[in-house]
Structure formats: C-alpha cells, structure tokens
XYZ file of C-alpha atoms in Angstrom:
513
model
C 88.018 14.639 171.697
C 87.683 13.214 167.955
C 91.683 12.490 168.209
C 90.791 10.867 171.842
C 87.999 8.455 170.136
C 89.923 7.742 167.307
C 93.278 6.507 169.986
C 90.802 4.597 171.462
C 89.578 2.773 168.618
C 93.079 1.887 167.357
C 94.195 0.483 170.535
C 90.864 -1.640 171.261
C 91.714 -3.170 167.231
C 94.947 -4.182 168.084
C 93.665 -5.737 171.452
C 91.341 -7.775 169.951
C 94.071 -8.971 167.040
C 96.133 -9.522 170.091
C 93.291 -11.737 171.946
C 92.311 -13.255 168.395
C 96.219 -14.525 167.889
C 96.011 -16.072 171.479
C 92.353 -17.999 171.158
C 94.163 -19.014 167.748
C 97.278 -20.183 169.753
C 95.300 -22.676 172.463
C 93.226 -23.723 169.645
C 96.289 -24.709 168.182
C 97.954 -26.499 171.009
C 94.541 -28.497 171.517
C 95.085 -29.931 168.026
C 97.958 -30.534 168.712
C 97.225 -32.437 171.802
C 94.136 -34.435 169.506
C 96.740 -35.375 166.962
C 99.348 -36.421 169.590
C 96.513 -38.699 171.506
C 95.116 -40.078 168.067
C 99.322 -40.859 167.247
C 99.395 -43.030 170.199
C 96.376 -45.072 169.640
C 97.579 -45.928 166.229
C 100.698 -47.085 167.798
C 98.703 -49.057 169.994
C 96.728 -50.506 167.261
C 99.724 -51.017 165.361
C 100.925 -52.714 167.973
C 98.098 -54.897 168.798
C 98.141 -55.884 164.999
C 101.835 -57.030 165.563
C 100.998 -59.540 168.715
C 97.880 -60.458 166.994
C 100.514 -62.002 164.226
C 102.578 -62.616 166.662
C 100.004 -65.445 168.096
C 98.295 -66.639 164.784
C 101.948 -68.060 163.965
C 102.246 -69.962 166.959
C 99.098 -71.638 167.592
C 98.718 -75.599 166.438
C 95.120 -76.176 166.366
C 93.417 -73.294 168.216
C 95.979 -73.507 171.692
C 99.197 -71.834 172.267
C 101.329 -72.309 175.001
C 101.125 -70.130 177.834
C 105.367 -70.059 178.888
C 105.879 -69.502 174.814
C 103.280 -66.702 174.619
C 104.768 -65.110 177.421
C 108.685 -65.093 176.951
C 107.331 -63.497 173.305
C 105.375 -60.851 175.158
C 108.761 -60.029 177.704
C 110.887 -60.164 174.341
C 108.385 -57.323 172.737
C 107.917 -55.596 175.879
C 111.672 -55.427 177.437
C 113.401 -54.583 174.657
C 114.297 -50.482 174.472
C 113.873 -50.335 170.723
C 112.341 -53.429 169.472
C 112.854 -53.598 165.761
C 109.330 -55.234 165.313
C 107.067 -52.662 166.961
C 109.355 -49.759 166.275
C 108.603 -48.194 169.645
C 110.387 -47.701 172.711
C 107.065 -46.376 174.983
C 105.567 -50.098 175.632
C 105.402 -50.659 179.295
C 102.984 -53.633 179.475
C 101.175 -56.095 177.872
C 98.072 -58.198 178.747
C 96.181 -60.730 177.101
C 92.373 -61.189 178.467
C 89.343 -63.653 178.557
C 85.884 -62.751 177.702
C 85.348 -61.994 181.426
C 88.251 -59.239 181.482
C 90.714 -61.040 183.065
C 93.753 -61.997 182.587
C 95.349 -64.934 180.601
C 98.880 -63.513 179.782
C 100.703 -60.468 180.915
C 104.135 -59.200 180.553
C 106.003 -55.587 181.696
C 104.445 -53.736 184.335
C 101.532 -54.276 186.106
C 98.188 -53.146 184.871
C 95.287 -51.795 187.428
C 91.874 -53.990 186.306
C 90.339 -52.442 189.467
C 89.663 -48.983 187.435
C 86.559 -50.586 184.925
C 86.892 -47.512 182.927
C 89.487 -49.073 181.224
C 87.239 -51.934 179.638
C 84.298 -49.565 179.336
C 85.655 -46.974 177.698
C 88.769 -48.538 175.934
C 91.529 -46.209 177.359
C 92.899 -44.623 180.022
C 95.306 -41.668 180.417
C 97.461 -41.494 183.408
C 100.090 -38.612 184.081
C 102.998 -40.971 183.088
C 100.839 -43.964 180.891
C 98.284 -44.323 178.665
C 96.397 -47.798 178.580
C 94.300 -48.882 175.383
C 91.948 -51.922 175.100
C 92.147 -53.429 171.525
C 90.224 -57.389 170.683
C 92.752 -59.828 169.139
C 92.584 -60.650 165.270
C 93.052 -64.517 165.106
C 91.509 -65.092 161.848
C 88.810 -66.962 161.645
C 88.114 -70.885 161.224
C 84.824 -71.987 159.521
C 83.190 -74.996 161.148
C 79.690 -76.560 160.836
C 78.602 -74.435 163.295
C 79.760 -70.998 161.629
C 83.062 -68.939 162.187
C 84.736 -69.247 164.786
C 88.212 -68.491 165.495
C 89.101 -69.844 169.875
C 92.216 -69.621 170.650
C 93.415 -71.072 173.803
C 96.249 -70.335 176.313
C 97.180 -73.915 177.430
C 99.458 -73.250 181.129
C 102.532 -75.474 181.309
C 102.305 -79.456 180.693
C 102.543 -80.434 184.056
C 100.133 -78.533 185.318
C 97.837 -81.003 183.882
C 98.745 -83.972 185.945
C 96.799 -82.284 188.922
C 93.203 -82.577 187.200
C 91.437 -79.278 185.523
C 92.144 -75.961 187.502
C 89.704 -74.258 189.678
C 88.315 -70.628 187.949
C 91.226 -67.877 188.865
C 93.698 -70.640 188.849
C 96.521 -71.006 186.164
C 96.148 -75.157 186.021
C 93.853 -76.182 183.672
C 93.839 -80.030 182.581
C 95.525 -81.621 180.108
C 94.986 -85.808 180.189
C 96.286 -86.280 176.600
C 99.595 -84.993 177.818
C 99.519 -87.672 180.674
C 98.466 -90.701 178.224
C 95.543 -92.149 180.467
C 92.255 -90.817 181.756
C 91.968 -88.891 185.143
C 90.860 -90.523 187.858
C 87.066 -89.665 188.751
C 83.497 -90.627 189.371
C 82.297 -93.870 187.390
C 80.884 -92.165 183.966
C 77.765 -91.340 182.856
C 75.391 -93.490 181.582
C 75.296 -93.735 177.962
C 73.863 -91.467 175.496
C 71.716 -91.937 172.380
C 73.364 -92.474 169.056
C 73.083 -88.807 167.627
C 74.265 -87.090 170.839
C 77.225 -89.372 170.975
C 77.479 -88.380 167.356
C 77.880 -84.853 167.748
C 79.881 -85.267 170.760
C 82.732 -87.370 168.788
C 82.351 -84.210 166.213
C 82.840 -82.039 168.932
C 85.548 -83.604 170.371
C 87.586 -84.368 166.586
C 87.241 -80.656 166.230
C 89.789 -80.316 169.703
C 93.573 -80.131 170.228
C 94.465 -83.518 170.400
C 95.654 -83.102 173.992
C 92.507 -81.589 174.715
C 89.819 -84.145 173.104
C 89.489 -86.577 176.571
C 88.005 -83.624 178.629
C 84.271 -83.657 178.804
C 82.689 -80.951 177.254
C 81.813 -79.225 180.393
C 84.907 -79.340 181.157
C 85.946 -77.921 177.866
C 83.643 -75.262 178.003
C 85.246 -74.165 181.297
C 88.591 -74.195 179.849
C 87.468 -72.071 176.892
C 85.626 -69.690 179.195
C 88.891 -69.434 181.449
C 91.642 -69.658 178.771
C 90.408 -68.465 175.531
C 92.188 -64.792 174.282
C 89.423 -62.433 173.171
C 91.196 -58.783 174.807
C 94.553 -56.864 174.457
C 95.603 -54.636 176.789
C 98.475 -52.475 175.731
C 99.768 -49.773 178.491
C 102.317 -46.850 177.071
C 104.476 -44.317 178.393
C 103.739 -40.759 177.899
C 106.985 -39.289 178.471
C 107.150 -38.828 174.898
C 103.752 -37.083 174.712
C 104.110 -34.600 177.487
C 107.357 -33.543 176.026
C 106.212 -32.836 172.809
C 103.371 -31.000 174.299
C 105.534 -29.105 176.408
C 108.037 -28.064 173.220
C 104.392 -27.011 171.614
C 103.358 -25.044 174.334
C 106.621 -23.641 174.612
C 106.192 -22.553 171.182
C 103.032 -21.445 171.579
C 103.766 -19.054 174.338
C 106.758 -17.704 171.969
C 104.116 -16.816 169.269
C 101.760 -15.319 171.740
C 104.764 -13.249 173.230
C 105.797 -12.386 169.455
C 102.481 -10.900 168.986
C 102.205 -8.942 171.965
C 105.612 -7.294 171.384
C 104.496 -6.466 167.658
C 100.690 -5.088 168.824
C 102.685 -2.707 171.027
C 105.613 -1.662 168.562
C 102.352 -1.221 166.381
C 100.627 0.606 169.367
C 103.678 2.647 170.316
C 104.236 3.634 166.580
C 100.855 5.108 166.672
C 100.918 7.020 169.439
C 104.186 8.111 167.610
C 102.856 9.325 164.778
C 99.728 10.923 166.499
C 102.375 13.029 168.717
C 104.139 13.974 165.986
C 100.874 15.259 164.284
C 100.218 17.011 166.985
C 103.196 18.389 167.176
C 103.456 19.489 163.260
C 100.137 21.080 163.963
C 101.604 22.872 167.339
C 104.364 24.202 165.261
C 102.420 25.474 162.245
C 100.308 27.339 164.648
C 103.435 28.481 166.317
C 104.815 29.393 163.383
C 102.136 32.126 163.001
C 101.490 33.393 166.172
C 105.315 33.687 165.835
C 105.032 35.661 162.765
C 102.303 37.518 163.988
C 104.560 38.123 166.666
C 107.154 40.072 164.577
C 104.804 41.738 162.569
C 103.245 43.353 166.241
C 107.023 43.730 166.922
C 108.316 45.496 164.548
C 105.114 48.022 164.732
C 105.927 48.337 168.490
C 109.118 49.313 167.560
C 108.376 52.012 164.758
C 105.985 53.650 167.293
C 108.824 53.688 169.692
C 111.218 54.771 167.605
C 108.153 57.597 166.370
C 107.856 58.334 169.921
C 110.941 59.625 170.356
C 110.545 62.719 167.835
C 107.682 64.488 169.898
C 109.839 63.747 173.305
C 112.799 65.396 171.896
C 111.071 68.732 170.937
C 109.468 68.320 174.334
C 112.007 68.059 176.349
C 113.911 70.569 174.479
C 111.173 73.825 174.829
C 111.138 72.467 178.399
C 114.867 73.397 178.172
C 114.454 76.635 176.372
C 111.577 77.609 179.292
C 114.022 77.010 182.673
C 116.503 78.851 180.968
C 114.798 82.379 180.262
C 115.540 84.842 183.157
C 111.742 85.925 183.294
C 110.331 82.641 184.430
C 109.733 82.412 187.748
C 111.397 79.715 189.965
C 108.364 77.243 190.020
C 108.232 77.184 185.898
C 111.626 76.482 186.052
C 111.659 73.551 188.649
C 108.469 72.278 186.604
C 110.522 72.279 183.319
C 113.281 70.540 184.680
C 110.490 67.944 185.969
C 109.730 67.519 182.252
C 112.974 66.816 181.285
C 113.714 64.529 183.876
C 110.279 62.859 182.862
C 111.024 62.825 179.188
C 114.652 61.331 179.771
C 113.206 58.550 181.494
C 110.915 57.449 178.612
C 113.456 58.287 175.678
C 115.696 55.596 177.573
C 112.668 53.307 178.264
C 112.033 53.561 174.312
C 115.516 53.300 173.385
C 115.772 50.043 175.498
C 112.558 48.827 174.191
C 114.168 49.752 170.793
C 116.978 47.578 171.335
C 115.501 44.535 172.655
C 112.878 44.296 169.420
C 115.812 44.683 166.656
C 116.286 41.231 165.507
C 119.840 40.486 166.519
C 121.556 39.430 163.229
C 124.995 37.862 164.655
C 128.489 39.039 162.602
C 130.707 36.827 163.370
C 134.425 37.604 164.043
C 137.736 36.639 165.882
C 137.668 38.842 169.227
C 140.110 39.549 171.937
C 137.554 39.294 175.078
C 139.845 40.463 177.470
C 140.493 43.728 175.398
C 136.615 44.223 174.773
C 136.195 44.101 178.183
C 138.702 46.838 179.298
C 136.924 49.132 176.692
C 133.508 48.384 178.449
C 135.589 49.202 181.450
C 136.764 52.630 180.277
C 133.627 53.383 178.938
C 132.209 53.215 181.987
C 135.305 54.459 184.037
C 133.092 57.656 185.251
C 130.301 55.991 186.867
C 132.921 53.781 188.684
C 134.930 56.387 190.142
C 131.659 58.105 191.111
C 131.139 55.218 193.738
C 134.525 54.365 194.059
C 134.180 51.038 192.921
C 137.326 48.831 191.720
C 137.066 47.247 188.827
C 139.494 43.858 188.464
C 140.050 42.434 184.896
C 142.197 38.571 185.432
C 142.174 35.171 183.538
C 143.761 34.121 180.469
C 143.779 36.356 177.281
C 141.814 34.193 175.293
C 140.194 35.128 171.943
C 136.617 34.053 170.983
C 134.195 34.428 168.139
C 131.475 36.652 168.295
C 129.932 39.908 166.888
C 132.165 42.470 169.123
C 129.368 45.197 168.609
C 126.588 43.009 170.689
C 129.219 41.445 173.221
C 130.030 44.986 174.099
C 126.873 45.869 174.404
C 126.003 42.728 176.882
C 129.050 43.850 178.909
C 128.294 46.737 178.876
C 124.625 45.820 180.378
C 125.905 43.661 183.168
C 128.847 45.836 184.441
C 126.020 48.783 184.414
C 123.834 46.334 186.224
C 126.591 45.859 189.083
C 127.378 49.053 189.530
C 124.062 50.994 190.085
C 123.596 47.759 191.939
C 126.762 47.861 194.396
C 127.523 50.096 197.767
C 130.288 52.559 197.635
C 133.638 50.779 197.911
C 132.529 47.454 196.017
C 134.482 45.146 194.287
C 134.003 43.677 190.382
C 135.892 40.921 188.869
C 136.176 40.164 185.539
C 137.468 36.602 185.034
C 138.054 35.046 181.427
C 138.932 31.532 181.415
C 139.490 28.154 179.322
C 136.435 25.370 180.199
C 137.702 23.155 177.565
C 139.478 22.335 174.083
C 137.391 24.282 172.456
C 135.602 26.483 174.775
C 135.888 29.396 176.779
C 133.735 31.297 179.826
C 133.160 34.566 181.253
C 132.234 35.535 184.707
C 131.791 38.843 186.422
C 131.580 38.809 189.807
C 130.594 41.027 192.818
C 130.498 41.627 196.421
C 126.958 43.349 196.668
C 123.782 42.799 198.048
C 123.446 39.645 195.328
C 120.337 37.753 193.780
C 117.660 35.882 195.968
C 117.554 31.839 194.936
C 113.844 32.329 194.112
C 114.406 35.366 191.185
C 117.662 34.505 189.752
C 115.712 33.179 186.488
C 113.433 35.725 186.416
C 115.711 38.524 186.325
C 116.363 37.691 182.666
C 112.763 38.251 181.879
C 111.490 41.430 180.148
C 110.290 44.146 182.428
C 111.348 42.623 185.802
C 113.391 44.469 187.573
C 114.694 45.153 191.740
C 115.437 48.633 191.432
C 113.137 51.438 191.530
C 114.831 53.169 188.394
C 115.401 50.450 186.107
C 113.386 49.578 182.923
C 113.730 45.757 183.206
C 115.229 45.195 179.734
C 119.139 45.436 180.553
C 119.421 41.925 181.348
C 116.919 40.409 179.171
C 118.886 41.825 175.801
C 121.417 40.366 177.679
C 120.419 36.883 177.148
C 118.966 37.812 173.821
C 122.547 38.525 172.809
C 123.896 35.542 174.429
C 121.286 32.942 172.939
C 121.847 34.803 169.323
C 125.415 33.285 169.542
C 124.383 30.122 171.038
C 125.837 30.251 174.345
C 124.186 29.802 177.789
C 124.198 32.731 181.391
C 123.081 32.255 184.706
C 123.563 33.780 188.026
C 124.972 31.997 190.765
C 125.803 33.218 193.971
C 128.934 34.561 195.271
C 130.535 33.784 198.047
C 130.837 35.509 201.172
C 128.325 37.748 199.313
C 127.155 38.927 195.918
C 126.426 37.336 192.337
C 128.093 35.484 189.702
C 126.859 36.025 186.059
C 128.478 33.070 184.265
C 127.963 33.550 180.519
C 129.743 29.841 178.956
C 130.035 27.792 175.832
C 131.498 30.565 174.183
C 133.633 29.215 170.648
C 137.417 29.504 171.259
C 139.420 30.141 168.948
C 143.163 28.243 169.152
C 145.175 30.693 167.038
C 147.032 33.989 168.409
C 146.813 34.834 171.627
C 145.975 38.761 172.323
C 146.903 40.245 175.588
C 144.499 43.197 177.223
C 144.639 46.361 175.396
C-alpha cells in the first residue's frame, strides 16, 4: 500500500512537469505570435515613414500632383523587393482625407466598408494585415499657427471643367487655364480689412490655386488634402513563421512527453527490481530454511531405517521357527512386506533430498544404457518384454553415476508400467553441432495430455505401488546437468520421455559395450 501511494505520487509529479512544459510551450508560441504582430506594425510604420518622405520631397508649395504621387506609390508597391522599403509583403497603398476617403491608392484594393479599420487602426485578415498610420508632412508656421496641408492636385486638365463635385477626382485649377472661370457676376465688395485678409489668404496659396474663392478652397482642402495612410500587408510570411514555431513547439512538447515516460518507465523499473531484490532475499531464506528442514528430513529417514531393519529381521527370525503356528507366520511375513515398503519409500526419499553435486565426465551413452539394460535384464524377461537399444553411438558429458541412475528410473518406470509382450526403444541421436538427445519409447497404456507435467512432481504417482519419487529425481538429475525431459506421446500408443540438450562431445566415437 505505502509502495502503491508512493507510485502514485511519482507519476502525478511527472504529470504535472509534463502539463507545466506544455502551458510553458503555448505561452511561448503566443509571444511569439505578439512579437511577430508588433514586427509587422513596425514595418508598417517604417513604411509609412518612407512615403511620408517620399511626399515631403515632391510637394511645391503645399500640392503634389496626383498622376506623380501615384506612379511613386505603383513603383513602391509593385516592385517584389523594393530596395527602399526593404520588404516584399506590401500589397496596397492608400492615401486618405480627413473624412476617410480616398485621395490616392495603388496595389490592391482596400475594403473602407469594414470601419474597424479607421477605428481601431488595423485589421488582420487570414492572408493581409491592414494598418492605419497619419502622414508626417512637417509642419509650416503661418500667422495663424502650424499648419502643414498638403494637397493632391488631379491632372491639369481636369481643371478646365470648373471645380469637381465631392466624390469626384476634378477639382479646379483656373491658374492652369490663364483666365477666370466663367460664373455668376461677383460679389459685391467687401470692406478694406476683409479684403485684407483675403489677399493674405490667398498669397499664402499655390499659385495655380490663388483665383479660387475661398469656399471653394476650403472644399478643395476638405476633398484633397492627405491627412491618412493606409498600408495593407501580406501575411504569408507571418503564418509561416508561426507555423515553423508551432511546429517546434509541438517537437518540444513531444520531447517532453517521451522523457516524462522514459523517466516514468525507469521508475517503475527500479521499483520492480526492488521488489524483486526483496522477493529474492526472502527467497533466499525460505530457501535455506528449506535445506536446513531437508537435510533433517533426511537424517530421520536415513535414522528410520535402523529400527525397520531389526524389525523386519525378528519378523524373519519369527516365520521361520517350526513352533509358530501358521497365522504368526503369515503375520510376520505381513511385517516384512510392510517394512520393505517403507525402507524403499525412505531410501527414495533419501535419494531425492541428497543435493546432487554433478561430476562431470566423457560418457559413452549408448554403453551406459546397455548396463541399465542388463541390470535390469530379470525384471524384463519376467514380462517378456523386448528391450531395443538403436541410434548413433554418441558420447556425452555427464556424471555416469546419476545418468544411470535416471535410466535406470525410467526403464523401471516402463516396465512395471507395460503389459506382457511390450516393446522399449532406446534411441540416441545427434539434434545438432553440439548436442545430443535421448528418447525411450513404449507401446503401453501411455500418459494422459492433462498429467504429463505432473508426473515429474514429488509424490504423484498412477500406480497403486509406487512412491511417486522415481520420476521426480529424474528431472532432479536432468536439471543438475542443465538439460530439459518431457513426455510426449507415442504413436499408435504409449509415451515418449525425451530427455535433450545434452553436451556432445566431438572426439572418439564409442560403440555399445
């Protein structure tokens, strides 16, 4: 429970370093956005700056001609990367009046529909941005105060058609014509100081400009005079570099998340393998304890035997005196039978508790197995059981003592196992370079799928006479020299107990003795 809480505490830290790097991350991107916005309206300004120069040279006495302005405006705005501005994003350009509208434009066309534009002094579309800057002309002082007009005068001949109408492009312009405009007779005559300060008015003009009235004038002014710049830019530029920060962004974000779960896998590493280290020490001593209960088992086995042998052999001396009636007799050969049966259930016990301390040496395992076969040559004949020893004369290495003894086991096993008549095969064989396997084979009643592992276990056993132990110090031998058995079945009929992996050894071959 403690190691549950403290799992759970790791992994919420490293969650929250994960959710902290990606609140860092869009914070990030949005200042990078800010700084990217703020870039272009410099650039705007910068370029407002630059046509704001651009006019103050060519204006002559507070005008500047309309085709002029504009073939400078198409120069600045057509040109891919105009030396000047240092910019290759202008789209448009558009000079305005004090009533928004416009005097002189140039590049695409701007929307003056959307008033957000004038009101709040930029727009962002998803492909341009559009920034409202007021034009630096200097300023001229007069009489009156600063003041600084500047007027957009349309073409020459438009003024031989009188003064435009409001929206139109014609304004007036009788100097350019040389004689007044035709009109209604003039008015009457004014006093002495307001024709004063009219003349004044009028000196201050364009020369071409001084025979308009100044109603007249005042129209022109309010129609023609620059007081807005309207700059539209493409945000191609923008949107890529937001999409190469995002981009990056993500990368960092993905970064992290890879190293919170190497650092959240590591963990859960290192708590398994504490775990584990703790699993094995306690192993370690139950396994200890183990031997310790072990080898006591065994002493009192092997103690055992003592009283069963003196047993067993006054139970001998009693059925053989003549007095003893007939049922002492049978009843002492009952305890002998009896006593037998344990002394081999402790000597089997006895066996599978010695520790099994491996000697290796080079061993013919053909000719070990026809002295497990001769050793056992009685019991065969008893049933009449052949007994078929084929393969190639290999020669392993092993401790010959214990692999007779596991032979020894399993052709025991098959023949209290088999009918009269049956059939054993002993096959050695090659499996590889360096390896070599044994099978013994059988045509009895074989091994059920559902038992064939347990049948190595201590104590289990199928027939009614058996201890259960012949088979497990079986595989107690085999896994003490590293190999691997199993049963498999034969067929028609039977079992196959494979023992494999054994170590071959490549040097003289030894036929079957």
């Amino acid at each position: 429970m403690r190691s549950r809480r403290r799992n759970l505490l790791v992994y919420s830290l490293l969650a929250g370093v994960w959710a902290i790097v990606l609140i860092w991350q869009a914070e990030e991107h949005g200042r990078v956005r800010q700084a990217a916005q703020a870039d272009l309206g410099n650039r705007s300004r910068d370029i407002a700056n630059t046509v704001s120069a651009c006019i103050r040279g060519m204006k002559f006495r507070g005008a500047v001609f309309q085709e002029r302005l504009e073939s400078v405006l198409e120069e600045l705005v057509s040109s891919p990367t105009n030396t000047l501005l240092r910019s290759s994003d202008l789209l448009s350009i558009a000079l305005l009046n004090a009533s928004g509208e416009p005097v002189a434009t140039s590049g695409r066309p701007i929307d003056f529909a959307q008033r957000e534009i004038l009101q709040n002094g930029e727009r962002w579309g998803q492909r341009a941005v559009t920034f409202v800057h007021t034009v630096d002309l200097g300023t001229t002082a007069t009489s009156s105060g600063a003041s600084n007009p500047v007027v957009v005068l349309p073409p020459m001949r438009a003024f031989t058609n009188g003064l435009p109408e409001r929206g139109h492009e014609e304004p007036p312009a009788p100097a350019a014509l040389g004689h007044d405009p035709p009109g209604p007779p003039p008015p009457p005559a004014r006093p002495p100081r307001e024709r004063g300060r009219e003349n004044e008015s009028r000196t201050r003009r364009p020369p071409w400009l001084r025979n308009l009235s100044d109603h007249d004038f005042q129209m022109l002014l309010a129609q023609r005079q620059l007081h807005g710049l309207v700059l539209s830019l493409s945000t191609d530029s923008f949107h890529a570099a937001m999409r190469r920060d995002l981009w990056l962004r993500a990368m960092i974000a993905l970064l992290s998340m890879v190293s919170v779960a190497g650092v959240g896998l590591a963990w859960r590493s290192l708590t398994t393998s504490a775990d584990l280290q703790i699993r094995l020490v306690r192993a370690s001593e139950l396994n200890t304890h183990l031997k310790e209960m072990n080898l006591a088992a065994a002493g009192l086995a092997h103690e055992t035997r003592n009283p069963l042998n003196i047993i067993r052999g006054l139970a001998q001396l009693v059925s053989r005196r003549p007095e003893a009636c007939a049922e002492t007799r049978e009843s002492a050969r009952q305890i002998i039978v009896e006593a037998d049966k344990v002394t081999a259930q402790l000597t089997e016990f006895i066996n599978y508790s010695k520790p099994r301390e491996v000697r290796r040496a080079a061993v013919a395992l053909p000719g070990v197995v026809s002295e497990v076969a001769r050793a056992l040559s009685f019991d065969l004949e008893e049933k009449n059981i052949h007994l078929e020893i084929q393969g190639d004369p290999v020669r392993v290495e092993a401790d010959e003592q214990l692999l007779r003894q596991a032979l020894f086991n399993l052709l025991l096993n098959a023949t209290q196992v088999l009918p009269r008549d049956g059939t054993i095969e002993v096959v050695t064989r090659r499996s590889g370079l360096d390896e070599a396997t044994l099978e013994l084979r059988d045509n009895g009643p074989g091994v059920a799928p559902e038992v064939r592992r347990e049948i190595f276990k201590p104590y289990f056993t199928m027939k009614q006479q058996g201890t259960g132990l012949g088979l497990a110090i079986v595989q107690q031998i085999v896994q003490a020299h590293g190999w691997e058995i199993e049963c498999a079945p034969n067929q028609p009929k039977g079992a196959i107990f494979r023992i494999s992996r054994l170590k071959l050894l490549t040097g003289t071959k030894e036929s079957p003795t």
